[in-house]
Coordinates of C-alpha atoms and ligand atoms in Angstrom, one line a residue:
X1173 CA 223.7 -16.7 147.6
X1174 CA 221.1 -18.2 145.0
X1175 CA 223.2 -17.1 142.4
X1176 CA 225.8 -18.8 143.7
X1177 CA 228.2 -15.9 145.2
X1178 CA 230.2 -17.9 148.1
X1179 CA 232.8 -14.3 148.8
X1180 CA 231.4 -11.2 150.2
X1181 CA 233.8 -8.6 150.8
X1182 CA 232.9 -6.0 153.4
X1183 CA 234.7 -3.1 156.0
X1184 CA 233.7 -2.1 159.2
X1185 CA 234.1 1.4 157.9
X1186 CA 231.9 0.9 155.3
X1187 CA 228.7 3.1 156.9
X1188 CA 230.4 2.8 159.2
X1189 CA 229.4 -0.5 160.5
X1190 CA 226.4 -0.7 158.6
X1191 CA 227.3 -3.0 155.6
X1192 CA 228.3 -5.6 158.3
X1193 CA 225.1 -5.0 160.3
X1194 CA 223.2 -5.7 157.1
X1195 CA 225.4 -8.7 156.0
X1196 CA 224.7 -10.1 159.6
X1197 CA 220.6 -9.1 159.3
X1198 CA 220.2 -10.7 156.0
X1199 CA 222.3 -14.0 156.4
X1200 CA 222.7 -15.3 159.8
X1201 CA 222.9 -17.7 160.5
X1202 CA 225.7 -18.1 157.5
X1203 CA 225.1 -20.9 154.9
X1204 CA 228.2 -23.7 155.1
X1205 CA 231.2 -22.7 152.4
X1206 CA 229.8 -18.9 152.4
X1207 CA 233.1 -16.7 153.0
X1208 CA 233.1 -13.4 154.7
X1209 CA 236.1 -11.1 154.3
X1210 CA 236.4 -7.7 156.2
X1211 CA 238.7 -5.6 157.3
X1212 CA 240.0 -3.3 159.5
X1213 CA 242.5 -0.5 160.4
X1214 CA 241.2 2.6 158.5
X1215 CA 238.4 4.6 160.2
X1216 CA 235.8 6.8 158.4
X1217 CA 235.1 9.0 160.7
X1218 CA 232.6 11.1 159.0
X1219 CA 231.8 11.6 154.9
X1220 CA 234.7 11.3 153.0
X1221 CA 237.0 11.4 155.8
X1222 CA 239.6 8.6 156.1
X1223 CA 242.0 8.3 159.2
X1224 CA 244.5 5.8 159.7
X1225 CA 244.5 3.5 162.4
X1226 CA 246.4 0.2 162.6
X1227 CA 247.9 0.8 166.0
X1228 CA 247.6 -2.4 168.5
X1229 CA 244.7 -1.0 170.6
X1230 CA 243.1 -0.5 167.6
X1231 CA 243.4 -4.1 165.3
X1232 CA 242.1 -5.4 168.3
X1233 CA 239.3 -3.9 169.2
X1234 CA 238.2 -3.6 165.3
X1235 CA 238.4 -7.1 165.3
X1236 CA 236.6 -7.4 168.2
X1237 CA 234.0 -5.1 166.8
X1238 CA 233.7 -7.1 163.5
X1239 CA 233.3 -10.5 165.3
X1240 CA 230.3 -8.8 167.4
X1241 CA 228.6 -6.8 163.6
X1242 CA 228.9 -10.1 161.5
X1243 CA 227.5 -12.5 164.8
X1244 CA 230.5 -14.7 164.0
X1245 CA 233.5 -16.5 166.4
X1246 CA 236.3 -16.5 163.8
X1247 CA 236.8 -13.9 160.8
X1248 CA 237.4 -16.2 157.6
X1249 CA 239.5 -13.5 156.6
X1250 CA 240.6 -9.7 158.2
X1251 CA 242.6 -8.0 156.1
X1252 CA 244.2 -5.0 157.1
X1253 CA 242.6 -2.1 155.0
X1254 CA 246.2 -0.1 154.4
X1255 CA 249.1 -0.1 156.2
X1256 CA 249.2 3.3 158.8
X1257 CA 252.0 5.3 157.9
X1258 CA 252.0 6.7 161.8
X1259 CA 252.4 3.0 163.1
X1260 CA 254.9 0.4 162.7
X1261 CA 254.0 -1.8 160.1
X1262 CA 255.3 -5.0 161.5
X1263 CA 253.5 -4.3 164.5
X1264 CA 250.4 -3.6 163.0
X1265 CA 251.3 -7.6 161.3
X1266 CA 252.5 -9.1 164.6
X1267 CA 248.8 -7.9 166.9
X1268 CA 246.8 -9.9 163.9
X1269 CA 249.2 -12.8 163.8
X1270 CA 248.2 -13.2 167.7
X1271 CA 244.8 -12.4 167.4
X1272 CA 244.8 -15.4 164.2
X1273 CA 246.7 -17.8 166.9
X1274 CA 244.1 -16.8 169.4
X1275 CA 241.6 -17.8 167.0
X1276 CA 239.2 -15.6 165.9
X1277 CA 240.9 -14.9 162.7
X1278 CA 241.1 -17.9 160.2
X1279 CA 243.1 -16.3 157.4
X1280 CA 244.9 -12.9 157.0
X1281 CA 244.8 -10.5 154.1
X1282 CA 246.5 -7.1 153.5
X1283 CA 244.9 -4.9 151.2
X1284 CA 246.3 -1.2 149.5
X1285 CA 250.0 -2.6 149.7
X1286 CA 253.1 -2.9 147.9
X1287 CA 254.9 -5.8 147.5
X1288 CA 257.5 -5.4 149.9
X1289 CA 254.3 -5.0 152.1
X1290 CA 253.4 -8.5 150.8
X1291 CA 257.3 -9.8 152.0
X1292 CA 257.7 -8.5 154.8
X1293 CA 254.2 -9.6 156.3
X1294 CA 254.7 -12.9 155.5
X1295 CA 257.8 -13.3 157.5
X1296 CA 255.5 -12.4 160.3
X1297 CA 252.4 -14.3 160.0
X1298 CA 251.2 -17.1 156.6
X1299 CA 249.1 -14.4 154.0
X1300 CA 246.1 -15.7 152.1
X1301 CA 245.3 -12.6 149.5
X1302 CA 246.2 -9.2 148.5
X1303 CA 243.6 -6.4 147.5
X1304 CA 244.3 -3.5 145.5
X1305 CA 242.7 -1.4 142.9
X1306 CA 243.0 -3.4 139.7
X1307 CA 240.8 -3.4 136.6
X1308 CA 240.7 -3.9 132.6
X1309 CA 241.6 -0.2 132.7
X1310 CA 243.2 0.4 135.7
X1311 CA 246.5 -2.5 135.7
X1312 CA 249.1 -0.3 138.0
X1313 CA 249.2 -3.5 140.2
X1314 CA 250.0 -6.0 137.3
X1315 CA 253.6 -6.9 138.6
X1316 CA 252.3 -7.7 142.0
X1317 CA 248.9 -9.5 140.7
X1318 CA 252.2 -11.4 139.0
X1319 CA 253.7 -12.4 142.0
X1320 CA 250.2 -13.4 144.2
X1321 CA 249.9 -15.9 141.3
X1322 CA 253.2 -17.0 141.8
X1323 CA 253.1 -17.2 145.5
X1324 CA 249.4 -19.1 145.6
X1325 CA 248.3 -15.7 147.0
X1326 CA 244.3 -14.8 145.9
X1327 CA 244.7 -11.6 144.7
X1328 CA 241.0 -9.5 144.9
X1329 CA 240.9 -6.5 142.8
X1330 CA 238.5 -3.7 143.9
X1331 CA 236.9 -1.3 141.8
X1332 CA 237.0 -4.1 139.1
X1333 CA 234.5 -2.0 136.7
X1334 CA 234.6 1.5 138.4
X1335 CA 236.3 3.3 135.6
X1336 CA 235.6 0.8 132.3
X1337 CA 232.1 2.4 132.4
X1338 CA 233.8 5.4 130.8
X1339 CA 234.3 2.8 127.8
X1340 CA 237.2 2.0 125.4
X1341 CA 237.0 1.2 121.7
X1342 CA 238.2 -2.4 122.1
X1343 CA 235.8 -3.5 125.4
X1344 CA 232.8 -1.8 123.1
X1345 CA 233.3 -3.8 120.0
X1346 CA 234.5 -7.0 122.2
X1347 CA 230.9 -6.4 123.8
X1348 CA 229.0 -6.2 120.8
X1349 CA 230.6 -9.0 118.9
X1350 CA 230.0 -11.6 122.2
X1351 CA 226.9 -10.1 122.5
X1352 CA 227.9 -9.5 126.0
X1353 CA 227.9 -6.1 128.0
X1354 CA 231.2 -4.1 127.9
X1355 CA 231.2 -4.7 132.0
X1356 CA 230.7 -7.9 131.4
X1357 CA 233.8 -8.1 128.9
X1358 CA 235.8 -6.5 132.0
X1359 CA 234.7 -8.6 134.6
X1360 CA 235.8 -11.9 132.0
X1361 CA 238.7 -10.2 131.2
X1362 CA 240.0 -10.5 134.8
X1363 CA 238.9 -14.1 135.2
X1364 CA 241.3 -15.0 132.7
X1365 CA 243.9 -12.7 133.3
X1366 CA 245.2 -14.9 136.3
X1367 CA 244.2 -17.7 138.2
X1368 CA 244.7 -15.9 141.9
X1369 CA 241.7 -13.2 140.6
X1370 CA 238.8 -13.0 143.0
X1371 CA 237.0 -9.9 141.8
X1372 CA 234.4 -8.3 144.1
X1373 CA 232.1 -6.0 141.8
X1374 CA 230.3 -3.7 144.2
X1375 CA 226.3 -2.6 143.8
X1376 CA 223.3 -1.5 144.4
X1377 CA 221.4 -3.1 142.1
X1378 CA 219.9 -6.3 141.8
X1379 CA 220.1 -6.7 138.3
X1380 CA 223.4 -5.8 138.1
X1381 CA 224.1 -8.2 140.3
X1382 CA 222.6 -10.9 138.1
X1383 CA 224.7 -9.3 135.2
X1384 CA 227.6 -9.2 136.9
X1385 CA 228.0 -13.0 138.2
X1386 CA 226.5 -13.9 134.8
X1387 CA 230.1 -12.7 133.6
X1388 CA 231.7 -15.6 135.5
X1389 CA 230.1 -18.2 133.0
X1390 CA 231.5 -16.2 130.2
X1391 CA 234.6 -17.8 128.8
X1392 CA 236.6 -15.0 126.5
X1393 CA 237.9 -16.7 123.4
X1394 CA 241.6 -16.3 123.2
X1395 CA 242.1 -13.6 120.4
X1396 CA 239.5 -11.3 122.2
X1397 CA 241.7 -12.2 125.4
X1398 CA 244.9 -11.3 123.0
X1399 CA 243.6 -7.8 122.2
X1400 CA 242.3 -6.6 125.0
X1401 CA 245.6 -7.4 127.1
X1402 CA 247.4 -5.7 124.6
X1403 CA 245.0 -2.8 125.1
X1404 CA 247.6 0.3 127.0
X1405 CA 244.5 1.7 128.9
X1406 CA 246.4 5.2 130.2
X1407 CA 244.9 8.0 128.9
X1408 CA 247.5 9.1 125.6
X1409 CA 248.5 12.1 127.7
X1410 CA 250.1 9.3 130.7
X1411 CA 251.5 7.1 128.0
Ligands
NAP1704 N1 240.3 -2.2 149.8 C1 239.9 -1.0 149.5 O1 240.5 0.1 149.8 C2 238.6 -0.8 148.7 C3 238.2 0.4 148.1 C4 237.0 0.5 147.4 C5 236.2 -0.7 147.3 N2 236.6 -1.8 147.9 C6 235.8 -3.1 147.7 O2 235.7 -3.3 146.3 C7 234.3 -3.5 146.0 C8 234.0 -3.0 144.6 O3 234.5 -1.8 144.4 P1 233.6 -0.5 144.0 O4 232.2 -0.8 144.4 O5 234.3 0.7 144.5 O6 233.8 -0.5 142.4 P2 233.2 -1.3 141.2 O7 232.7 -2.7 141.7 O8 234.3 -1.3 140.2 O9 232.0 -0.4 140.7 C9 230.8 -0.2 141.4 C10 230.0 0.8 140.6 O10 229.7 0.2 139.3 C11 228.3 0.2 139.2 N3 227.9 -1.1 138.6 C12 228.0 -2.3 139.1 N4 227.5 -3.2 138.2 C13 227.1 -2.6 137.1 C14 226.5 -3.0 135.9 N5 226.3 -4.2 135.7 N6 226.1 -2.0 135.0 C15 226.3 -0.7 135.3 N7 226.9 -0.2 136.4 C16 227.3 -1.2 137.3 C17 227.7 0.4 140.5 O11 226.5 1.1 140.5 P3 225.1 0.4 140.8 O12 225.0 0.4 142.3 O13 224.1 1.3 140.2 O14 225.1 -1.0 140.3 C18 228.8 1.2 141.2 O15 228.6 2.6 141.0 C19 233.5 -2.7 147.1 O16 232.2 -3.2 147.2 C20 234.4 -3.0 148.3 O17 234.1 -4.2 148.9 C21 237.8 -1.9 148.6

């Protein structure tokens, strides 16, 4: 918060339950204007191990669950983690449309989605942002990053540095010509890319913390902005 971070992103699988125990242990009561986004609909049910679950039952007693963890009345924003290919999607959309009129969800996000996803939830019930895996070298999601900016959608990219750290010649030589580091030139990157980006770099680490937010004062001139869009970052053999 003293570094001015207003957006935490968060799961109730992550631990599970833990990060929103900690988020609730270490902030409550919440400062005004601080927004916490979670989400819900895809148990971890032991290391590694993912199940879907975006049934009825299930939305609402995650939500339920969430409200309790994060010692909060309304959820800012719930976004449902991925749509469960066992459960009607529509139906998964219409329980947190009623659990939003009910009140104790404010906004509604949908996160690993497609963009018919995107079209077909919003006939259902208003949609605030999108999250997918997006990064300098990771850009499968360009075309609906493209359409969130269109449709005043936020669109939050996670993993926004997981795999620059292997480095690329461009980011490097960005980096050492700014003088800034070459996560740093990632995490600028996606502030200009598009005005619905709301990245959400995860650590560990308090300094990289600091390093990280210190990318959001960074302003990339416009030929460094030029060159490193025009960067193809698939590996040759994808190309
Ligand atoms: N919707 C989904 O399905 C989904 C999936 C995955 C993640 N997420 C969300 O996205 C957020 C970010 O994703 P992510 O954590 O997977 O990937 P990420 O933010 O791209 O990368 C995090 C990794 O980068 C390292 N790192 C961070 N800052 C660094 C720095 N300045 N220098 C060197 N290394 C640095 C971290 O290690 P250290 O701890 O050592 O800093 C960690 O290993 C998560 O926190 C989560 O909220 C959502």
């Amino acid at each position: 918060m003293e570094l001015g971070v207003n957006f935490i992103d968060t799961a109730d699988s992550y631990g599970p339950y833990v990060s929103e125990e900690l988020i609730a242990e270490a902030l409550a009561p919440y400062p005004a204007g601080l927004v916490i986004g979670t989400k819900g609909g895809w148990e971890r049910v032991g290391p590694g191990q993912w199940v879907h679950n975006a049934s009825p039952k299930h939305l609402q007693e995650a939500v339920e669950g969430s409200l309790k963890r994060l010692r909060l009345h309304q959820i800012d924003l719930f976004q449902l983690h991925i749509p469960d290919p066992a459960v009607s999607f529509d139906a998964s959309m219409e329980t947190l449309a009623r659990l939003r009129e009910q009140g104790k969800i404010r906004h509604l996000g949908l996160s690993n989605v497609t963009l018919e996803h995107v079209e077909r939830a919003r006939k259902i019930v208003p949609i605030v942002s999108v999250q997918n895996r997006y990064s300098f070298a990771d850009r499968e999601w360009d075309f609906l990053l493209n359409h969130c900016e269109q449709q005043g959608i936020a669109f939050i990219p996670w993993a926004p540095l997981g795999q620059n750290r292997q480095g690329n010649e461009v980011l490097e030589r960005a980096a050492k010509e700014l003088e800034w580091t070459p996560l740093q030139v990632a995490l600028a990157w996606l502030l200009r890319r598009s005005s619905a980006m709301l990245p959400i770099p995860g650590t560990s680490s308090a300094a990289h913390a600091e390093e990280n937010i210190r990318a959001a004062g960074l302003k990339l001139p416009d030929a460094w902005f030029k060159e490193l869009s025009e960067v193809n970052p698939l590996p040759a053999s994808l190309r």
